[in-house]
Amino acid sequence: MSRFVHSRNVSTATDHIPTCRVVTAKKISERLFAELQEDIKDLSRKPLLVGFLASEDDGAKVYAEWTGKTARQNGFEFELRTVDREELEERIINANQDPKVDGIIVYYPIFGNRQDQYLQQIVDIEKDVEGLSHRYLFNMYQNIRYMDPARTKKSIIPCTPLAVVKILEYLQIYNTFLPYGNRLYGRTITVINRSEVVGRPLAALLANDGASVYSVDIENVQQFSRGEGLRKRRHSVSEKTGWSLEQCLPLSDVVISGVPGDRFKVPTHLLRDGVCCINFSSQKNFDPDVKEVASLYVPAIGSVTITVLLRNLLVCSH
């Protein structure tokens, strides 16, 4: 039985022992930033991250401001370039060719259609801190972890999925006694969200690390897995016909949700006692009573995502 699954405490009116530990993204990111400081102290110059803002989207503006502030506080250079969206393609190409620029981030949405996907592929792979280049995405889904046979340079992973992985490592959901790449073996995880930006990549990452993952969206449930005994090198996907949260949640050691909007809530009564819950939506997908069931709860992940972005920048600058 998972060490995260236990009976709920029976409390009296005079003695209630909390069973849930709420872990903030700030707490997790502090440790990750300390590791980054060790990595950058011997560099001859501060790595430069250039951000492109080409829309009036409020979320993009906040993200850009937050990126700049966090980067500068932690020993990185950041330059925000506000441009007209019709000029963005040329400006990205210029930044690709500028040897002083170590990393590039583009704040989406811009056009809100396939043209945004085209722009993602314009960013030079050597400067793609977001991990959105086709080669990086291919490696992620194929469970290829390095860019070269000598394993000297890691493949970049998209920031938000990698942030969730780092949180799970911090919470010791990953079993470090197992070999690297298999450390989620025995875990059952539900990911609620199957977007191409976060949900599907996250399910693939977790399954490639050995978990059995139920990927849930509004239409259906899919299972991501490397098969019985982790016999496959990379994950495969199967349809769970007729399944919904009612079948997935009671089986899951970990539940990760990122549904946009304030209407969706994960049904607390379906959660397994001692579950680990992580919310990556800007809205709270879990009701307050989740703390009566969960053993670990992470209500937001924003600052961890920024930390991972800067980690990717460090990889690009080497």
PDB file of C-alpha atoms in Angstrom:
ATOM      1  CA  MET A   1       0.000   0.000   0.000  1.00  0.00           C
ATOM      2  CA  SER A   2       1.258   3.498  -0.815  1.00  0.00           C
ATOM      3  CA  ARG A   3       2.775   5.370   2.098  1.00  0.00           C
ATOM      4  CA  PHE A   4       0.564   8.290   1.082  1.00  0.00           C
ATOM      5  CA  VAL A   5      -2.592   6.281   1.785  1.00  0.00           C
ATOM      6  CA  HIS A   6      -3.728   5.974   5.366  1.00  0.00           C
ATOM      7  CA  SER A   7      -6.875   6.107   7.447  1.00  0.00           C
ATOM      8  CA  ARG A   8      -8.318   9.492   8.352  1.00  0.00           C
ATOM      9  CA  ASN A   9      -7.570  10.450  11.912  1.00  0.00           C
ATOM     10  CA  VAL A  10     -10.414  10.063  14.372  1.00  0.00           C
ATOM     11  CA  SER A  11     -10.502  13.277  16.348  1.00  0.00           C
ATOM     12  CA  THR A  12     -12.343  14.443  19.408  1.00  0.00           C
ATOM     13  CA  ALA A  13     -13.748  17.860  20.134  1.00  0.00           C
ATOM     14  CA  THR A  14     -10.686  18.656  22.269  1.00  0.00           C
ATOM     15  CA  ASP A  15      -7.917  17.103  20.177  1.00  0.00           C
ATOM     16  CA  HIS A  16      -7.764  17.447  16.392  1.00  0.00           C
ATOM     17  CA  ILE A  17      -4.501  16.521  14.686  1.00  0.00           C
ATOM     18  CA  PRO A  18      -4.314  17.880  11.107  1.00  0.00           C
ATOM     19  CA  THR A  19      -3.743  15.128   8.571  1.00  0.00           C
ATOM     20  CA  CYS A  20      -2.934  17.381   5.607  1.00  0.00           C
ATOM     21  CA  ARG A  21       0.245  19.336   4.962  1.00  0.00           C
ATOM     22  CA  VAL A  22      -0.259  22.329   2.653  1.00  0.00           C
ATOM     23  CA  VAL A  23       2.931  22.963   0.678  1.00  0.00           C
ATOM     24  CA  THR A  24       3.335  26.315  -1.078  1.00  0.00           C
ATOM     25  CA  ALA A  25       5.030  26.826  -4.416  1.00  0.00           C
ATOM     26  CA  LYS A  26       7.229  29.460  -2.777  1.00  0.00           C
ATOM     27  CA  LYS A  27       8.619  26.893  -0.352  1.00  0.00           C
ATOM     28  CA  ILE A  28       9.435  24.482  -3.162  1.00  0.00           C
ATOM     29  CA  SER A  29      10.943  27.138  -5.419  1.00  0.00           C
ATOM     30  CA  GLU A  30      13.266  28.368  -2.652  1.00  0.00           C
ATOM     31  CA  ARG A  31      15.093  25.053  -2.684  1.00  0.00           C
ATOM     32  CA  LEU A  32      15.239  24.983  -6.476  1.00  0.00           C
ATOM     33  CA  PHE A  33      16.579  28.545  -6.588  1.00  0.00           C
ATOM     34  CA  ALA A  34      19.319  27.577  -4.125  1.00  0.00           C
ATOM     35  CA  GLU A  35      20.393  24.839  -6.545  1.00  0.00           C
ATOM     36  CA  LEU A  36      20.390  27.355  -9.415  1.00  0.00           C
ATOM     37  CA  GLN A  37      22.635  29.706  -7.439  1.00  0.00           C
ATOM     38  CA  GLU A  38      25.217  26.946  -7.146  1.00  0.00           C
ATOM     39  CA  ASP A  39      25.097  26.426 -10.906  1.00  0.00           C
ATOM     40  CA  ILE A  40      25.471  30.086 -11.947  1.00  0.00           C
ATOM     41  CA  LYS A  41      28.109  31.280  -9.461  1.00  0.00           C
ATOM     42  CA  ASP A  42      31.012  30.182 -11.675  1.00  0.00           C
ATOM     43  CA  LEU A  43      29.637  31.630 -14.928  1.00  0.00           C
ATOM     44  CA  SER A  44      31.634  34.434 -16.533  1.00  0.00           C
ATOM     45  CA  ARG A  45      28.481  36.472 -17.185  1.00  0.00           C
ATOM     46  CA  LYS A  46      24.812  36.472 -16.300  1.00  0.00           C
ATOM     47  CA  PRO A  47      22.675  34.522 -18.815  1.00  0.00           C
ATOM     48  CA  LEU A  48      20.336  36.803 -20.791  1.00  0.00           C
ATOM     49  CA  LEU A  49      16.690  35.869 -21.287  1.00  0.00           C
ATOM     50  CA  VAL A  50      14.708  37.910 -23.831  1.00  0.00           C
ATOM     51  CA  GLY A  51      10.919  37.937 -23.583  1.00  0.00           C
ATOM     52  CA  PHE A  52       8.606  38.988 -26.417  1.00  0.00           C
ATOM     53  CA  LEU A  53       5.217  40.476 -25.550  1.00  0.00           C
ATOM     54  CA  ALA A  54       3.013  40.997 -28.598  1.00  0.00           C
ATOM     55  CA  SER A  55      -0.518  41.025 -27.187  1.00  0.00           C
ATOM     56  CA  GLU A  56      -2.744  42.833 -24.707  1.00  0.00           C
ATOM     57  CA  ASP A  57      -3.501  39.627 -22.820  1.00  0.00           C
ATOM     58  CA  ASP A  58      -3.497  40.409 -19.093  1.00  0.00           C
ATOM     59  CA  GLY A  59      -2.202  36.976 -18.141  1.00  0.00           C
ATOM     60  CA  ALA A  60       0.738  37.316 -20.538  1.00  0.00           C
ATOM     61  CA  LYS A  61       1.601  40.731 -19.107  1.00  0.00           C
ATOM     62  CA  VAL A  62       1.578  39.443 -15.535  1.00  0.00           C
ATOM     63  CA  TYR A  63       3.697  36.425 -16.501  1.00  0.00           C
ATOM     64  CA  ALA A  64       6.210  38.689 -18.260  1.00  0.00           C
ATOM     65  CA  GLU A  65       6.478  40.993 -15.259  1.00  0.00           C
ATOM     66  CA  TRP A  66       6.848  38.071 -12.881  1.00  0.00           C
ATOM     67  CA  THR A  67       9.509  36.448 -15.072  1.00  0.00           C
ATOM     68  CA  GLY A  68      11.601  39.615 -15.186  1.00  0.00           C
ATOM     69  CA  LYS A  69      11.417  40.260 -11.459  1.00  0.00           C
ATOM     70  CA  THR A  70      12.287  36.680 -10.526  1.00  0.00           C
ATOM     71  CA  ALA A  71      15.105  36.429 -13.073  1.00  0.00           C
ATOM     72  CA  ARG A  72      16.841  39.584 -11.869  1.00  0.00           C
ATOM     73  CA  GLN A  73      16.474  38.615  -8.212  1.00  0.00           C
ATOM     74  CA  ASN A  74      18.284  35.362  -8.885  1.00  0.00           C
ATOM     75  CA  GLY A  75      21.277  36.449 -10.912  1.00  0.00           C
ATOM     76  CA  PHE A  76      19.920  36.406 -14.461  1.00  0.00           C
ATOM     77  CA  GLU A  77      19.481  39.214 -16.988  1.00  0.00           C
ATOM     78  CA  PHE A  78      16.022  39.772 -18.471  1.00  0.00           C
ATOM     79  CA  GLU A  79      14.947  42.043 -21.305  1.00  0.00           C
ATOM     80  CA  LEU A  80      11.279  42.447 -22.255  1.00  0.00           C
ATOM     81  CA  ARG A  81      10.659  43.488 -25.843  1.00  0.00           C
ATOM     82  CA  THR A  82       7.125  44.721 -26.548  1.00  0.00           C
ATOM     83  CA  VAL A  83       6.437  44.426 -30.280  1.00  0.00           C
ATOM     84  CA  ASP A  84       3.577  44.511 -32.761  1.00  0.00           C
ATOM     85  CA  ARG A  85       2.488  40.964 -33.521  1.00  0.00           C
ATOM     86  CA  GLU A  86       3.044  41.487 -37.249  1.00  0.00           C
ATOM     87  CA  GLU A  87       6.719  42.230 -36.531  1.00  0.00           C
ATOM     88  CA  LEU A  88       7.224  39.418 -34.051  1.00  0.00           C
ATOM     89  CA  GLU A  89       8.492  36.809 -36.510  1.00  0.00           C
ATOM     90  CA  GLU A  90      11.337  39.045 -37.710  1.00  0.00           C
ATOM     91  CA  ARG A  91      12.236  40.095 -34.173  1.00  0.00           C
ATOM     92  CA  ILE A  92      12.492  36.470 -33.055  1.00  0.00           C
ATOM     93  CA  ILE A  93      14.781  35.694 -35.995  1.00  0.00           C
ATOM     94  CA  ASN A  94      16.998  38.636 -35.036  1.00  0.00           C
ATOM     95  CA  ALA A  95      17.210  37.394 -31.442  1.00  0.00           C
ATOM     96  CA  ASN A  96      18.094  33.922 -32.715  1.00  0.00           C
ATOM     97  CA  GLN A  97      21.122  35.417 -34.442  1.00  0.00           C
ATOM     98  CA  ASP A  98      22.234  37.612 -31.522  1.00  0.00           C
ATOM     99  CA  PRO A  99      25.093  35.881 -29.628  1.00  0.00           C
ATOM    100  CA  LYS A 100      24.347  37.910 -26.482  1.00  0.00           C
ATOM    101  CA  VAL A 101      20.880  36.289 -26.165  1.00  0.00           C
ATOM    102  CA  ASP A 102      20.969  32.960 -24.323  1.00  0.00           C
ATOM    103  CA  GLY A 103      17.248  32.236 -24.167  1.00  0.00           C
ATOM    104  CA  ILE A 104      13.969  33.380 -25.728  1.00  0.00           C
ATOM    105  CA  ILE A 105      10.436  33.238 -24.326  1.00  0.00           C
ATOM    106  CA  VAL A 106       7.337  34.365 -26.235  1.00  0.00           C
ATOM    107  CA  TYR A 107       4.251  35.228 -24.211  1.00  0.00           C
ATOM    108  CA  TYR A 108       1.196  33.566 -25.714  1.00  0.00           C
ATOM    109  CA  PRO A 109      -1.553  33.843 -26.851  1.00  0.00           C
ATOM    110  CA  ILE A 110      -0.778  36.161 -29.753  1.00  0.00           C
ATOM    111  CA  PHE A 111      -2.965  35.247 -32.711  1.00  0.00           C
ATOM    112  CA  GLY A 112      -4.826  32.514 -30.820  1.00  0.00           C
ATOM    113  CA  ASN A 113      -4.633  30.023 -33.699  1.00  0.00           C
ATOM    114  CA  ARG A 114      -2.165  27.802 -35.546  1.00  0.00           C
ATOM    115  CA  GLN A 115       0.015  30.804 -36.282  1.00  0.00           C
ATOM    116  CA  ASP A 116       1.059  30.701 -32.623  1.00  0.00           C
ATOM    117  CA  GLN A 117       2.266  27.126 -33.164  1.00  0.00           C
ATOM    118  CA  TYR A 118       4.234  28.311 -36.189  1.00  0.00           C
ATOM    119  CA  LEU A 119       5.914  31.015 -34.099  1.00  0.00           C
ATOM    120  CA  GLN A 120       6.905  28.416 -31.511  1.00  0.00           C
ATOM    121  CA  GLN A 121       8.935  26.625 -34.166  1.00  0.00           C
ATOM    122  CA  ILE A 122      10.759  29.796 -35.256  1.00  0.00           C
ATOM    123  CA  VAL A 123      12.611  30.120 -31.959  1.00  0.00           C
ATOM    124  CA  ASP A 124      16.102  28.626 -32.326  1.00  0.00           C
ATOM    125  CA  ILE A 125      16.211  25.265 -30.549  1.00  0.00           C
ATOM    126  CA  GLU A 126      19.421  26.343 -28.804  1.00  0.00           C
ATOM    127  CA  LYS A 127      17.518  29.265 -27.215  1.00  0.00           C
ATOM    128  CA  ASP A 128      14.122  27.646 -26.652  1.00  0.00           C
ATOM    129  CA  VAL A 129      13.741  27.823 -22.857  1.00  0.00           C
ATOM    130  CA  GLU A 130      10.078  26.793 -23.100  1.00  0.00           C
ATOM    131  CA  GLY A 131      10.827  23.426 -24.705  1.00  0.00           C
ATOM    132  CA  LEU A 132       8.273  23.953 -27.485  1.00  0.00           C
ATOM    133  CA  SER A 133      10.492  23.131 -30.467  1.00  0.00           C
ATOM    134  CA  HIS A 134       9.480  20.017 -32.382  1.00  0.00           C
ATOM    135  CA  ARG A 135      12.706  18.177 -31.466  1.00  0.00           C
ATOM    136  CA  TYR A 136      12.153  18.769 -27.750  1.00  0.00           C
ATOM    137  CA  LEU A 137       8.519  17.656 -27.925  1.00  0.00           C
ATOM    138  CA  PHE A 138       9.507  14.572 -29.936  1.00  0.00           C
ATOM    139  CA  ASN A 139      12.141  13.648 -27.349  1.00  0.00           C
ATOM    140  CA  MET A 140       9.690  14.132 -24.484  1.00  0.00           C
ATOM    141  CA  TYR A 141       7.039  11.847 -25.941  1.00  0.00           C
ATOM    142  CA  GLN A 142       9.623   9.279 -27.065  1.00  0.00           C
ATOM    143  CA  ASN A 143      11.273   9.279 -23.620  1.00  0.00           C
ATOM    144  CA  ILE A 144      14.595  10.506 -25.013  1.00  0.00           C
ATOM    145  CA  ARG A 145      16.236  12.495 -22.236  1.00  0.00           C
ATOM    146  CA  TYR A 146      19.416  13.810 -23.841  1.00  0.00           C
ATOM    147  CA  MET A 147      20.242  15.653 -27.048  1.00  0.00           C
ATOM    148  CA  ASP A 148      23.414  13.692 -27.778  1.00  0.00           C
ATOM    149  CA  PRO A 149      24.606  10.078 -27.515  1.00  0.00           C
ATOM    150  CA  ALA A 150      27.255  11.097 -24.957  1.00  0.00           C
ATOM    151  CA  ARG A 151      24.443  12.387 -22.679  1.00  0.00           C
ATOM    152  CA  THR A 152      26.167  15.723 -22.101  1.00  0.00           C
ATOM    153  CA  LYS A 153      23.160  17.973 -22.749  1.00  0.00           C
ATOM    154  CA  LYS A 154      19.662  17.379 -21.420  1.00  0.00           C
ATOM    155  CA  SER A 155      16.643  17.782 -23.657  1.00  0.00           C
ATOM    156  CA  ILE A 156      14.526  20.777 -22.609  1.00  0.00           C
ATOM    157  CA  ILE A 157      11.092  19.941 -21.161  1.00  0.00           C
ATOM    158  CA  PRO A 158       8.127  22.393 -21.254  1.00  0.00           C
ATOM    159  CA  CYS A 159       8.064  24.516 -18.112  1.00  0.00           C
ATOM    160  CA  THR A 160       4.705  23.777 -16.489  1.00  0.00           C
ATOM    161  CA  PRO A 161       4.836  19.968 -16.881  1.00  0.00           C
ATOM    162  CA  LEU A 162       8.421  19.975 -15.608  1.00  0.00           C
ATOM    163  CA  ALA A 163       7.380  22.181 -12.679  1.00  0.00           C
ATOM    164  CA  VAL A 164       4.858  19.519 -11.622  1.00  0.00           C
ATOM    165  CA  VAL A 165       7.572  16.858 -11.861  1.00  0.00           C
ATOM    166  CA  LYS A 166       9.863  18.962  -9.643  1.00  0.00           C
ATOM    167  CA  ILE A 167       7.044  19.354  -7.116  1.00  0.00           C
ATOM    168  CA  LEU A 168       6.477  15.597  -7.031  1.00  0.00           C
ATOM    169  CA  GLU A 169      10.208  15.094  -6.492  1.00  0.00           C
ATOM    170  CA  TYR A 170      10.166  17.607  -3.629  1.00  0.00           C
ATOM    171  CA  LEU A 171       7.213  15.822  -2.037  1.00  0.00           C
ATOM    172  CA  GLN A 172       9.118  12.522  -2.344  1.00  0.00           C
ATOM    173  CA  ILE A 173       6.445  10.941  -4.516  1.00  0.00           C
ATOM    174  CA  TYR A 174       9.377   9.855  -6.687  1.00  0.00           C
ATOM    175  CA  ASN A 175      11.046   6.798  -5.153  1.00  0.00           C
ATOM    176  CA  THR A 176      14.784   7.520  -5.247  1.00  0.00           C
ATOM    177  CA  PHE A 177      15.602   3.910  -4.368  1.00  0.00           C
ATOM    178  CA  LEU A 178      14.481   2.924  -7.864  1.00  0.00           C
ATOM    179  CA  PRO A 179      16.584   3.531 -10.994  1.00  0.00           C
ATOM    180  CA  TYR A 180      16.345   6.942 -12.658  1.00  0.00           C
ATOM    181  CA  GLY A 181      13.492   6.834 -15.179  1.00  0.00           C
ATOM    182  CA  ASN A 182      11.469   4.278 -13.196  1.00  0.00           C
ATOM    183  CA  ARG A 183      10.934   6.218  -9.977  1.00  0.00           C
ATOM    184  CA  LEU A 184       7.154   6.526 -10.261  1.00  0.00           C
ATOM    185  CA  TYR A 185       6.714   2.783 -10.629  1.00  0.00           C
ATOM    186  CA  GLY A 186       3.742   1.667  -8.552  1.00  0.00           C
ATOM    187  CA  ARG A 187       2.128   5.102  -8.482  1.00  0.00           C
ATOM    188  CA  THR A 188      -1.327   5.715  -9.920  1.00  0.00           C
ATOM    189  CA  ILE A 189      -1.915   9.328 -10.942  1.00  0.00           C
ATOM    190  CA  THR A 190      -4.911  11.185 -12.374  1.00  0.00           C
ATOM    191  CA  VAL A 191      -4.241  14.299 -14.484  1.00  0.00           C
ATOM    192  CA  ILE A 192      -7.381  16.358 -15.118  1.00  0.00           C
ATOM    193  CA  ASN A 193      -6.635  18.384 -18.273  1.00  0.00           C
ATOM    194  CA  ARG A 194      -5.370  17.079 -21.605  1.00  0.00           C
ATOM    195  CA  SER A 195      -4.293  20.285 -23.298  1.00  0.00           C
ATOM    196  CA  GLU A 196      -1.396  20.069 -25.739  1.00  0.00           C
ATOM    197  CA  VAL A 197       0.439  22.700 -23.681  1.00  0.00           C
ATOM    198  CA  VAL A 198       0.313  21.064 -20.231  1.00  0.00           C
ATOM    199  CA  GLY A 199      -2.028  18.130 -19.642  1.00  0.00           C
ATOM    200  CA  ARG A 200      -0.949  15.677 -22.326  1.00  0.00           C
ATOM    201  CA  PRO A 201       2.796  16.369 -21.984  1.00  0.00           C
ATOM    202  CA  LEU A 202       2.491  15.966 -18.220  1.00  0.00           C
ATOM    203  CA  ALA A 203       0.712  12.610 -18.523  1.00  0.00           C
ATOM    204  CA  ALA A 204       3.425  11.419 -20.907  1.00  0.00           C
ATOM    205  CA  LEU A 205       6.240  12.550 -18.605  1.00  0.00           C
ATOM    206  CA  LEU A 206       4.748  10.817 -15.576  1.00  0.00           C
ATOM    207  CA  ALA A 207       4.041   7.616 -17.492  1.00  0.00           C
ATOM    208  CA  ASN A 208       7.562   7.613 -18.939  1.00  0.00           C
ATOM    209  CA  ASP A 209       8.834   7.765 -15.347  1.00  0.00           C
ATOM    210  CA  GLY A 210       6.856   4.622 -14.532  1.00  0.00           C
ATOM    211  CA  ALA A 211       3.441   5.778 -13.290  1.00  0.00           C
ATOM    212  CA  SER A 212       0.070   4.535 -14.444  1.00  0.00           C
ATOM    213  CA  VAL A 213      -1.638   7.778 -15.449  1.00  0.00           C
ATOM    214  CA  TYR A 214      -5.315   8.434 -16.079  1.00  0.00           C
ATOM    215  CA  SER A 215      -5.602  11.449 -18.382  1.00  0.00           C
ATOM    216  CA  VAL A 216      -9.064  12.991 -18.033  1.00  0.00           C
ATOM    217  CA  ASP A 217     -10.721  15.592 -20.211  1.00  0.00           C
ATOM    218  CA  ILE A 218     -14.312  16.580 -20.840  1.00  0.00           C
ATOM    219  CA  GLU A 219     -14.811  13.877 -23.470  1.00  0.00           C
ATOM    220  CA  ASN A 220     -13.090  10.730 -22.185  1.00  0.00           C
ATOM    221  CA  VAL A 221     -10.393   9.054 -20.112  1.00  0.00           C
ATOM    222  CA  GLN A 222      -7.138   7.699 -21.493  1.00  0.00           C
ATOM    223  CA  GLN A 223      -4.523   5.626 -19.686  1.00  0.00           C
ATOM    224  CA  PHE A 224      -0.838   6.435 -20.221  1.00  0.00           C
ATOM    225  CA  SER A 225       1.449   3.571 -19.178  1.00  0.00           C
ATOM    226  CA  ARG A 226       4.667   1.739 -19.992  1.00  0.00           C
ATOM    227  CA  GLY A 227       2.850  -1.540 -19.522  1.00  0.00           C
ATOM    228  CA  GLU A 228       2.951  -4.231 -16.870  1.00  0.00           C
ATOM    229  CA  GLY A 229       6.362  -4.318 -15.220  1.00  0.00           C
ATOM    230  CA  LEU A 230       7.474  -1.252 -17.241  1.00  0.00           C
ATOM    231  CA  ARG A 231       8.283  -3.485 -20.182  1.00  0.00           C
ATOM    232  CA  LYS A 232       8.042  -0.704 -22.746  1.00  0.00           C
ATOM    233  CA  ARG A 233      10.742   1.933 -23.298  1.00  0.00           C
ATOM    234  CA  ARG A 234       8.177   4.681 -23.665  1.00  0.00           C
ATOM    235  CA  HIS A 235       4.540   5.120 -22.752  1.00  0.00           C
ATOM    236  CA  SER A 236       1.574   3.990 -24.805  1.00  0.00           C
ATOM    237  CA  VAL A 237      -2.010   5.241 -24.624  1.00  0.00           C
ATOM    238  CA  SER A 238      -5.213   3.237 -24.319  1.00  0.00           C
ATOM    239  CA  GLU A 239      -8.835   4.356 -24.178  1.00  0.00           C
ATOM    240  CA  LYS A 240     -10.772   3.705 -20.976  1.00  0.00           C
ATOM    241  CA  THR A 241     -14.215   3.442 -22.517  1.00  0.00           C
ATOM    242  CA  GLY A 242     -17.024   4.478 -20.195  1.00  0.00           C
ATOM    243  CA  TRP A 243     -14.642   5.721 -17.503  1.00  0.00           C
ATOM    244  CA  SER A 244     -14.910   9.052 -15.693  1.00  0.00           C
ATOM    245  CA  LEU A 245     -13.550  10.605 -12.508  1.00  0.00           C
ATOM    246  CA  GLU A 246     -15.709   8.164 -10.550  1.00  0.00           C
ATOM    247  CA  GLN A 247     -13.475   5.311 -11.662  1.00  0.00           C
ATOM    248  CA  CYS A 248     -10.112   7.152 -11.664  1.00  0.00           C
ATOM    249  CA  LEU A 249     -10.026   9.103  -8.423  1.00  0.00           C
ATOM    250  CA  PRO A 250     -10.543   6.257  -5.912  1.00  0.00           C
ATOM    251  CA  LEU A 251      -7.552   4.447  -7.490  1.00  0.00           C
ATOM    252  CA  SER A 252      -5.150   7.399  -7.480  1.00  0.00           C
ATOM    253  CA  ASP A 253      -2.296   8.169  -5.076  1.00  0.00           C
ATOM    254  CA  VAL A 254      -1.871  11.561  -6.740  1.00  0.00           C
ATOM    255  CA  VAL A 255      -4.454  13.862  -8.360  1.00  0.00           C
ATOM    256  CA  ILE A 256      -3.259  16.802 -10.467  1.00  0.00           C
ATOM    257  CA  SER A 257      -5.825  19.240 -11.849  1.00  0.00           C
ATOM    258  CA  GLY A 258      -5.590  22.242 -14.169  1.00  0.00           C
ATOM    259  CA  VAL A 259      -9.057  23.025 -15.473  1.00  0.00           C
ATOM    260  CA  PRO A 260      -9.442  26.724 -16.384  1.00  0.00           C
ATOM    261  CA  GLY A 261     -12.461  28.606 -15.072  1.00  0.00           C
ATOM    262  CA  ASP A 262     -14.075  28.668 -11.655  1.00  0.00           C
ATOM    263  CA  ARG A 263     -16.909  26.198 -12.246  1.00  0.00           C
ATOM    264  CA  PHE A 264     -15.002  22.925 -12.088  1.00  0.00           C
ATOM    265  CA  LYS A 265     -14.179  21.336  -8.736  1.00  0.00           C
ATOM    266  CA  VAL A 266     -12.602  17.948  -8.134  1.00  0.00           C
ATOM    267  CA  PRO A 267     -15.216  15.867  -6.235  1.00  0.00           C
ATOM    268  CA  THR A 268     -13.664  15.499  -2.786  1.00  0.00           C
ATOM    269  CA  HIS A 269     -15.839  12.518  -1.867  1.00  0.00           C
ATOM    270  CA  LEU A 270     -14.218  10.453  -4.624  1.00  0.00           C
ATOM    271  CA  LEU A 271     -10.664  11.083  -3.429  1.00  0.00           C
ATOM    272  CA  ARG A 272      -8.711   8.323  -1.748  1.00  0.00           C
ATOM    273  CA  ASP A 273      -7.625   8.901   1.867  1.00  0.00           C
ATOM    274  CA  GLY A 274      -4.055  10.222   2.031  1.00  0.00           C
ATOM    275  CA  VAL A 275      -3.986  11.357  -1.602  1.00  0.00           C
ATOM    276  CA  CYS A 276      -1.529  14.004  -2.809  1.00  0.00           C
ATOM    277  CA  CYS A 277      -3.356  16.852  -4.635  1.00  0.00           C
ATOM    278  CA  ILE A 278      -1.759  19.483  -6.873  1.00  0.00           C
ATOM    279  CA  ASN A 279      -3.586  22.390  -8.532  1.00  0.00           C
ATOM    280  CA  PHE A 280      -1.976  24.026 -11.573  1.00  0.00           C
ATOM    281  CA  SER A 281      -4.983  26.056 -12.721  1.00  0.00           C
ATOM    282  CA  SER A 282      -5.099  29.795 -12.016  1.00  0.00           C
ATOM    283  CA  GLN A 283      -8.401  28.980 -10.299  1.00  0.00           C
ATOM    284  CA  LYS A 284      -8.749  26.571  -7.399  1.00  0.00           C
ATOM    285  CA  ASN A 285      -9.895  23.186  -8.729  1.00  0.00           C
ATOM    286  CA  PHE A 286     -10.073  21.729  -5.210  1.00  0.00           C
ATOM    287  CA  ASP A 287     -12.579  22.752  -2.540  1.00  0.00           C
ATOM    288  CA  PRO A 288     -11.271  23.642   0.961  1.00  0.00           C
ATOM    289  CA  ASP A 289     -12.467  20.301   2.308  1.00  0.00           C
ATOM    290  CA  VAL A 290      -9.745  18.569   0.270  1.00  0.00           C
ATOM    291  CA  LYS A 291      -7.552  19.094   3.352  1.00  0.00           C
ATOM    292  CA  GLU A 292      -9.783  16.680   5.272  1.00  0.00           C
ATOM    293  CA  VAL A 293      -8.832  13.871   2.881  1.00  0.00           C
ATOM    294  CA  ALA A 294      -5.418  14.671   1.367  1.00  0.00           C
ATOM    295  CA  SER A 295      -2.097  14.140   3.116  1.00  0.00           C
ATOM    296  CA  LEU A 296      -0.336  16.669   0.844  1.00  0.00           C
ATOM    297  CA  TYR A 297      -1.876  19.628  -0.992  1.00  0.00           C
ATOM    298  CA  VAL A 298      -0.157  22.112  -3.309  1.00  0.00           C
ATOM    299  CA  PRO A 299      -2.699  24.868  -4.137  1.00  0.00           C
ATOM    300  CA  ALA A 300      -0.645  26.629  -6.863  1.00  0.00           C
ATOM    301  CA  ILE A 301       2.603  26.109  -8.790  1.00  0.00           C
ATOM    302  CA  GLY A 302       3.410  29.507 -10.370  1.00  0.00           C
ATOM    303  CA  SER A 303       6.774  30.302  -8.797  1.00  0.00           C
ATOM    304  CA  VAL A 304       8.014  26.763  -9.454  1.00  0.00           C
ATOM    305  CA  THR A 305       7.229  27.249 -13.150  1.00  0.00           C
ATOM    306  CA  ILE A 306       9.400  30.387 -13.234  1.00  0.00           C
ATOM    307  CA  THR A 307      12.200  28.517 -11.469  1.00  0.00           C
ATOM    308  CA  VAL A 308      12.071  25.762 -14.083  1.00  0.00           C
ATOM    309  CA  LEU A 309      12.122  28.385 -16.838  1.00  0.00           C
ATOM    310  CA  LEU A 310      15.379  29.779 -15.424  1.00  0.00           C
ATOM    311  CA  ARG A 311      16.757  26.255 -15.063  1.00  0.00           C
ATOM    312  CA  ASN A 312      16.065  25.722 -18.761  1.00  0.00           C
ATOM    313  CA  LEU A 313      17.800  29.029 -19.501  1.00  0.00           C
ATOM    314  CA  LEU A 314      20.870  27.769 -17.672  1.00  0.00           C
ATOM    315  CA  VAL A 315      20.880  24.604 -19.773  1.00  0.00           C
ATOM    316  CA  CYS A 316      20.606  26.690 -22.964  1.00  0.00           C
ATOM    317  CA  SER A 317      23.425  29.039 -21.936  1.00  0.00           C
ATOM    318  CA  HIS A 318      25.974  26.229 -21.443  1.00  0.00           C
TER     319      HIS A 318
END
